[in-house]
Each structure stands twice: as structure tokens, then as C-alpha cells.
XYZ file of C-alpha atoms in Angstrom:
433
model
C 102.486 113.385 66.648
C 98.797 113.564 67.551
C 99.329 115.346 70.859
C 101.998 117.516 72.423
C 103.964 116.665 75.573
C 102.929 119.732 77.511
C 99.815 120.663 75.612
C 96.304 119.314 75.582
C 95.671 119.076 71.858
C 95.082 115.684 70.300
C 93.226 114.111 67.446
C 91.714 111.640 69.898
C 92.657 108.823 67.531
C 94.568 105.668 68.314
C 97.569 107.012 66.386
C 98.545 109.159 69.374
C 102.197 108.550 70.230
C 103.035 108.364 73.924
C 105.933 110.570 75.116
C 107.486 107.557 76.846
C 110.642 109.311 78.070
C 108.563 112.071 79.662
C 106.196 109.557 81.292
C 109.079 107.473 82.648
C 110.832 110.593 83.968
C 107.644 111.761 85.693
C 106.920 108.330 87.176
C 110.422 107.312 88.236
C 110.174 109.326 91.436
C 107.312 107.136 92.598
C 109.395 104.052 91.799
C 112.292 105.384 93.876
C 109.972 106.299 96.748
C 108.468 102.816 97.002
C 111.764 101.069 96.380
C 113.215 102.872 99.400
C 110.175 102.247 101.592
C 110.211 98.547 100.698
C 113.957 98.320 101.328
C 113.451 99.705 104.836
C 110.703 97.172 105.613
C 112.703 94.306 104.082
C 116.006 94.946 105.890
C 114.750 96.372 109.192
C 115.443 93.083 111.013
C 119.114 93.361 110.035
C 119.832 97.006 110.897
C 117.555 97.503 113.945
C 120.411 96.527 116.264
C 122.702 99.019 114.522
C 120.618 102.038 115.566
C 119.159 100.876 118.872
C 120.708 99.030 121.846
C 121.438 95.573 120.429
C 121.333 93.723 123.747
C 117.528 93.665 123.531
C 116.652 92.552 119.998
C 112.879 92.873 120.508
C 113.097 96.481 121.707
C 115.533 97.330 118.904
C 113.106 95.984 116.329
C 110.212 97.867 117.931
C 112.254 101.084 117.776
C 113.150 100.609 114.118
C 109.612 99.653 113.054
C 108.160 102.565 115.042
C 110.465 104.879 113.106
C 109.054 103.329 109.919
C 105.478 103.902 111.109
C 106.101 107.475 112.281
C 107.196 108.457 108.773
C 103.663 107.592 107.606
C 102.258 110.418 109.686
C 104.498 113.001 108.073
C 103.008 112.195 104.683
C 100.047 114.600 105.079
C 102.395 117.420 106.081
C 104.624 116.666 103.106
C 101.607 116.446 100.826
C 100.324 119.821 102.005
C 103.640 121.693 101.973
C 105.121 120.155 98.835
C 101.760 120.202 97.074
C 101.416 123.915 97.774
C 105.017 124.385 96.614
C 104.111 122.714 93.298
C 100.970 124.864 92.940
C 103.090 127.996 93.434
C 106.421 127.119 91.807
C 105.483 124.466 89.268
C 105.097 120.712 88.937
C 108.668 120.205 87.726
C 110.166 122.069 90.697
C 107.957 120.094 93.076
C 108.962 116.748 91.579
C 112.661 117.612 91.696
C 112.366 118.545 95.374
C 110.503 115.363 96.346
C 112.979 113.040 94.665
C 115.899 114.968 96.184
C 114.449 114.456 99.672
C 113.939 110.744 99.099
C 117.336 110.121 97.502
C 119.059 112.206 100.150
C 117.275 110.311 102.915
C 118.424 106.983 101.511
C 122.016 108.112 101.134
C 122.024 109.470 104.690
C 120.713 106.157 106.070
C 123.335 104.272 104.021
C 126.182 106.111 105.770
C 124.702 106.750 109.240
C 126.897 105.954 112.255
C 125.658 103.198 114.549
C 124.397 103.306 118.122
C 127.705 101.888 119.326
C 129.527 104.796 117.675
C 127.379 107.818 118.573
C 124.768 106.544 121.031
C 121.246 107.948 120.858
C 122.238 110.349 118.085
C 122.019 107.355 115.714
C 118.252 106.690 116.065
C 117.563 110.453 116.057
C 119.365 110.829 112.724
C 117.549 107.760 111.383
C 114.214 109.292 112.392
C 115.063 112.610 110.712
C 116.001 110.819 107.488
C 112.753 108.856 107.588
C 110.733 112.034 108.249
C 112.289 113.582 105.136
C 111.348 110.470 103.171
C 107.827 110.449 104.592
C 107.275 114.078 103.593
C 108.802 113.329 100.209
C 106.411 110.448 99.563
C 103.498 112.688 100.533
C 104.549 115.292 98.001
C 105.488 112.858 95.237
C 101.999 111.415 94.832
C 100.324 114.799 94.468
C 102.962 116.449 92.305
C 103.514 113.559 89.897
C 99.759 112.909 89.651
C 99.142 116.554 88.808
C 101.931 116.520 86.226
C 100.718 113.344 84.508
C 97.139 114.615 84.471
C 98.131 117.988 83.045
C 100.421 116.806 80.240
C 97.920 114.219 79.012
C 95.559 114.938 76.105
C 92.003 114.545 77.475
C 91.326 111.465 75.355
C 94.420 109.687 76.682
C 94.636 110.708 80.340
C 94.033 107.162 81.571
C 96.923 105.801 79.509
C 99.297 108.483 80.818
C 98.081 107.876 84.364
C 98.890 104.163 84.187
C 102.640 104.809 84.220
C 102.463 105.994 87.829
C 101.603 102.614 89.327
C 103.523 100.652 86.729
C 106.514 102.295 88.392
C 105.235 101.358 91.865
C 104.748 97.690 91.032
C 108.096 97.508 89.244
C 109.838 99.070 92.263
C 108.211 96.618 94.670
C 109.340 93.710 92.512
C 112.872 95.111 92.205
C 113.176 95.715 95.956
C 111.897 92.221 96.762
C 114.240 90.585 94.257
C 117.165 92.584 95.621
C 116.242 91.350 99.080
C 116.320 87.775 97.813
C 119.679 88.379 96.111
C 121.399 89.977 99.108
C 120.037 87.438 101.593
C 121.225 84.644 99.271
C 124.810 85.823 98.780
C 125.494 87.363 102.199
C 125.410 85.770 105.630
C 123.247 87.199 108.415
C 126.376 88.658 110.017
C 127.331 90.383 106.753
C 123.796 91.684 106.267
C 123.788 93.148 109.765
C 127.251 94.630 109.339
C 127.042 96.264 105.917
C 124.645 94.411 103.592
C 121.644 96.587 104.431
C 123.701 99.690 103.600
C 124.125 98.420 100.022
C 120.337 98.367 99.590
C 119.904 101.956 100.789
C 122.849 103.130 98.682
C 121.251 101.625 95.560
C 117.976 103.369 96.431
C 119.754 106.692 96.794
C 121.621 106.174 93.524
C 118.344 105.444 91.718
C 116.973 108.671 93.161
C 119.818 110.758 91.772
C 119.365 109.080 88.380
C 115.698 110.064 88.615
C 116.684 113.661 89.339
C 118.905 113.664 86.265
C 115.997 112.420 84.127
C 113.549 114.914 85.595
C 115.738 117.933 84.957
C 114.747 117.783 81.263
C 110.983 117.803 81.950
C 108.975 120.707 80.544
C 106.569 122.573 82.818
C 102.898 121.972 82.022
C 100.849 124.525 80.092
C 98.044 123.989 82.587
C 100.243 125.247 85.443
C 101.643 128.171 83.444
C 98.146 129.367 82.556
C 96.949 129.202 86.170
C 100.092 130.224 88.073
C 98.836 133.706 88.929
C 95.535 132.319 90.169
C 97.426 129.888 92.428
C 99.585 132.671 93.843
C 96.484 134.752 94.546
C 94.798 131.883 96.424
C 94.839 132.239 100.196
C 94.283 129.351 102.637
C 94.266 126.750 99.828
C 93.431 123.802 102.095
C 90.394 125.655 103.424
C 89.429 126.475 99.844
C 89.307 122.775 98.958
C 86.813 122.160 101.767
C 84.782 125.312 101.172
C 84.467 125.141 97.396
C 85.081 121.451 96.616
C 83.680 119.435 99.549
C 82.309 116.666 97.316
C 85.721 116.209 95.703
C 87.353 115.940 99.148
C 84.876 113.258 100.285
C 85.226 111.347 97.016
C 89.026 111.429 97.170
C 89.059 110.239 100.785
C 86.549 107.442 100.073
C 88.339 105.757 97.214
C 91.739 106.387 98.831
C 90.457 104.587 101.942
C 89.796 101.425 99.924
C 92.900 101.860 97.779
C 95.090 102.085 100.885
C 93.530 99.034 102.522
C 93.738 97.091 99.233
C 97.413 97.932 98.921
C 98.162 97.014 102.534
C 96.132 93.786 102.370
C 97.801 92.294 99.318
C 101.295 93.745 99.545
C 101.764 93.425 103.316
C 99.077 91.826 105.485
C 98.434 88.618 103.542
C 102.020 87.401 103.854
C 102.168 87.164 107.688
C 98.503 86.058 107.767
C 99.214 83.162 105.391
C 102.361 82.073 107.236
C 101.171 82.561 110.830
C 97.498 81.556 110.641
C 97.256 79.281 107.596
C 100.663 77.543 107.862
C 101.546 78.445 104.277
C 105.083 77.863 103.051
C 107.094 81.109 103.042
C 108.566 80.439 99.594
C 105.123 79.707 98.134
C 103.786 82.984 99.531
C 106.692 84.918 98.011
C 106.232 83.212 94.620
C 102.490 83.931 94.637
C 103.025 87.571 95.630
C 105.653 88.000 92.904
C 103.333 86.543 90.256
C 100.474 88.740 91.473
C 102.696 91.834 91.426
C 103.893 91.057 87.887
C 100.252 90.720 86.796
C 99.435 94.025 88.492
C 102.197 95.772 86.518
C 101.098 94.113 83.264
C 97.453 95.148 83.698
C 97.978 98.815 84.573
C 98.449 100.104 81.026
C 95.551 98.103 79.467
C 93.256 99.240 82.295
C 94.382 102.857 81.879
C 93.603 102.626 78.175
C 90.264 100.954 78.935
C 89.218 103.881 81.139
C 89.742 106.246 78.208
C 87.100 104.216 76.366
C 84.511 103.213 78.951
C 85.163 105.879 81.605
C 86.699 106.062 85.062
C 83.464 105.552 86.992
C 82.574 102.054 85.670
C 86.074 100.808 86.512
C 85.939 102.216 90.026
C 82.477 100.764 90.625
C 83.537 97.316 89.416
C 86.697 97.449 91.565
C 84.970 98.556 94.766
C 81.950 96.284 94.229
C 84.117 93.232 93.535
C 86.280 93.973 96.586
C 83.190 94.228 98.800
C 81.921 90.853 97.576
C 85.161 88.884 97.130
C 87.646 89.948 99.835
C 86.210 87.718 102.591
C 85.825 84.618 100.353
C 89.379 85.177 99.091
C 90.666 85.059 102.666
C 89.401 81.456 102.938
C 91.509 80.508 99.913
C 94.677 81.508 101.777
C 96.122 78.112 102.677
C 99.242 75.965 102.347
C 98.755 75.498 98.619
C 100.695 77.374 95.942
C 97.883 77.380 93.374
C 95.290 78.805 95.778
C 97.783 81.472 96.922
C 98.423 82.464 93.306
C 94.664 82.781 92.755
C 94.294 85.016 95.820
C 97.127 87.380 94.903
C 96.258 87.509 91.200
C 92.565 88.221 91.784
C 93.261 90.792 94.502
C 96.044 92.639 92.697
C 94.267 92.320 89.349
C 91.270 94.119 90.846
C 93.546 96.690 92.489
C 95.062 97.474 89.081
C 91.617 98.634 87.914
C 91.849 101.553 90.323
C 95.598 102.105 90.597
C 96.010 102.426 86.832
C 93.810 105.525 86.744
C 94.384 107.019 90.202
C 96.420 110.055 89.012
C 93.807 110.791 86.328
C 90.914 110.601 88.791
C 92.630 112.736 91.409
C 93.725 115.344 88.848
C 90.167 115.627 87.583
C 88.738 116.357 91.053
C 90.377 119.747 91.720
C 91.068 122.892 89.655
C 94.681 123.575 88.664
C 95.402 126.226 91.301
C 94.418 123.774 94.074
C 95.261 120.451 92.432
C 98.556 119.478 94.090
C 97.515 120.909 97.471
C 94.139 119.145 97.419
C 95.543 115.788 96.393
C 98.583 116.091 98.651
C 96.674 116.925 101.809
C 93.562 114.727 101.597
C 95.088 111.698 99.907
C 97.941 111.505 102.387
C 95.769 112.193 105.437
C 93.600 109.216 104.459
C 96.656 107.024 103.844
C 98.130 107.989 107.222
C 94.889 107.308 109.101
C 94.084 103.963 107.484
C 97.411 102.753 106.081
C 99.395 103.800 109.136
C 96.964 102.062 111.487
C 96.351 98.929 109.375
C 99.217 96.957 111.009
C 97.829 97.842 114.441
C 94.287 96.817 113.442
C 95.263 93.430 112.068
C 97.642 92.757 114.979
C 94.963 93.629 117.557
C 92.341 91.497 115.804
C 94.787 88.596 115.454
C 95.778 88.794 119.120
C 92.080 88.731 120.011
C 91.677 85.532 117.992
C 89.779 87.115 115.104
C 92.263 87.618 112.228
C 89.490 87.224 109.640
C 87.734 90.321 110.959
C 90.331 92.445 109.168
C 88.960 91.231 105.832
C 85.439 92.222 106.916
C 86.905 95.627 107.782
C 88.169 95.907 104.181
C 84.800 94.723 102.833
C 82.990 97.473 104.761
C 85.469 100.045 103.426
C 84.761 98.748 99.908
C 81.013 99.188 100.411
C 81.552 102.763 101.618
C 83.788 103.512 98.634
C 81.224 102.018 96.227
C 78.476 104.240 97.624
C 80.587 107.392 97.330
C 81.885 106.507 93.846
C 78.256 106.483 92.684
C 78.313 110.275 93.213
C 81.325 110.799 90.906
C 80.740 112.566 87.616
C 82.236 110.882 84.579
C 85.341 112.749 83.420
C 86.823 110.742 80.555
C 87.769 112.975 77.635
C 87.117 116.208 79.541
C 89.464 119.177 79.841
C 90.993 119.756 83.267
C 89.695 122.775 85.138
């Protein structure tokens, strides 16, 4: 074929054959990660009373959702530690470890004893499992992004990169559909008793299948050639700031908007539409599902497009369009299925412009010996700061009577990202450092 799985040689022609099995194996960890995170958010109302005192449903739900939020703040630690592990021991080893942590966390949650059985040990064990999953998610993004970037021929890095978020969108759809299935066939009492455990068990099983697929991955040539340099690097996080400050700022800027875009369309718009615009719950779910399917469908074409026109034009169009359109889109959120479909399709269609090439962009920012550490630390710190606090921001603004201000907040973030993206150098077709 025109390129090799672990090498960087290619004819640059359209005849290049994608190593689909390798790309699926590398990306499946991200699918498992987001499947499990979505399962937790979907079923938290059913199992909150299992791990916290059930006599006060509100406090039980607060405890369970706080556990969900706390895991966000372990992502930077996971990104730093597991990213450094991948820089020292290899991308394959790093990806096997991250998926093991996530699958193990899901299996543990699936079989955890309840509060009635072991008292306060139950929420402590739940928190520990979620911390493991939070650290795992932090490491997965950096390690899989580095792997995809390093195995890709320079002329096709955008296409390889697209598989990462194709897996994310597919996992979100699968988790949502499973939620619909379980809530349709089981009663609330059954869901609270054991139904939620089925969801976590499936997530854990998918993780172990992912581990089985990943065991056949080949280590990247890029890592092998730079392994000694990585081992000789001291204080790698400090090195990213000292020697690559522009890359750190650029990564944080577009991750800021990416995080808020993700939260807006996959999380915040649903309660906003139902609570403040009186939209029908079923219509919102249908519109979100259609938008998510479009997002998945667009990732590969947009990844391929970036290999032709460049990463920078796509990022500028995405951030510029978000700055201009996000507030007007918020006025289209109403009790009307067609308008909801327009909102989700436009928003998630724009998000696909960036998400499709995120691993390629991030891989191109840092040299090989610092790549997983740099991505892992700064990407996840930004996600924790702005993704972890997004629910608090929109709740506070809504309680103050200004729910629309959140969309202005996103618009300002888009303007900041646009300005910083202007400083990016174009990297399409270039060799990784």
C-alpha cells in the first residue's frame, strides 16, 4: 500500500489505503471512555440512592453528581502521569493502561455494594472508581492522539485523526440509545435495583474488548526513534512551558472553545431547551441524535479536507462561525422540532470541523519526546477548568435570570480562540518533530 502502518512514508496520492483495523483499535479506547462517562450521567438518577442515604433523594443526587464532577479534576493529573508514561514506555503501553483503568472502573462500579450494605464505604469506593476513570480519560486523549498522529503519513494525518472523534460520537449515540432501551423495557424500580449495573457492565466489557484489540498494535517508529531523548528529558512539563510556550497557549485556546462547544451541544442545550424554552423532551432527544449522527458522518470528510486545504483555515472558520452564530442559534431553541434540528446540526456540524482534526493539530504542536506529556497536561487542565465549571456557570446564570449569558460566554471564548489560531503555523503535509 502507499503508506506503512507505523512508518511515515507515502506517495501522497489518493490511492493510500487506510489501516482501518489499526485506526479502530487506536480509537476504541476513546469510545469506551465516553460511553462510560455518558452512562454515568444518564443513569445517575437511578443509582444515586444506592450509594448515598436514600431517605434524602436530593442530597443523594448531589453526592452522586459531585462524584461525577470531581473525576473531571483528576483528568489533568491522569494526562500528566499517563502522558509521561507513554513518552517513556511507548504509546501502545500507555493506551493499554488507560483502557484498563476505564474498563476496570466500570466493572468495579457494576458490582459495588450499596450504602445499605456497607455504609459510607460505598460512596468512597464509587469515588475511587471514578477517580481511576477520570485519570484514564486524561491519559487516553493524549496517548491516542499521539499514536494516531505518529502512525499517519504526513499527507494523510487529518484522515487518520478523524477516527478519534468518530469513536466519540458513536459512543455517545450508543450510550444514549442504550439508555432509551433500558428505560423502555425496565421499570424505575428495576432500574434502581439492578438496571444501571447492566449499563456499567456493558461499558466494562467493551473496554476489555478494546484491550484485546489494542494488544496487536505496533509501536510507532516516531516513538522508537525518540525514546532515548524522552528518557533523558527532565521536568518535561516545565520543558513544554520553557521551550514551547506558544504551543501551550495555542493548545489551551482552541481546547477552551472545543470544551465549551462540546458541553453546549451535548449537555447544556438539553436542559436549557426543556426548562427555559418549554421544548418537548422527545423532540430535543431526536434533534440531538440527528445532530450527533451528522457530527459522526462529517468527521472523516472534514479530516480529509484538512489534508487538502490545511488545519488553520478549518479552525478559523470553526471559531469565527461559533463567535458569530452561537448567540443567534440560542434564539432558535424553542418548542419546535425543525428549529431544534437546525440548532443541533449547525452547532455539531461546526464542531466536527475542529474535532475531526484535533489529534493531528495537537500532535503537531509538540516534539515527540514531549508530545503525550504536553497534550495530556495542558489539554486536560483546560478541560477541567472550563468543562468542569461549565455546569456551575450555566446554573448560576440561569438562577440569576440570565440563561442566555452562557451563550455570550461561549461567543467570547470563540473570539479568543480565533485570535490565537491566527498565530498557528500551517502544518498540513509536514513531518512531525
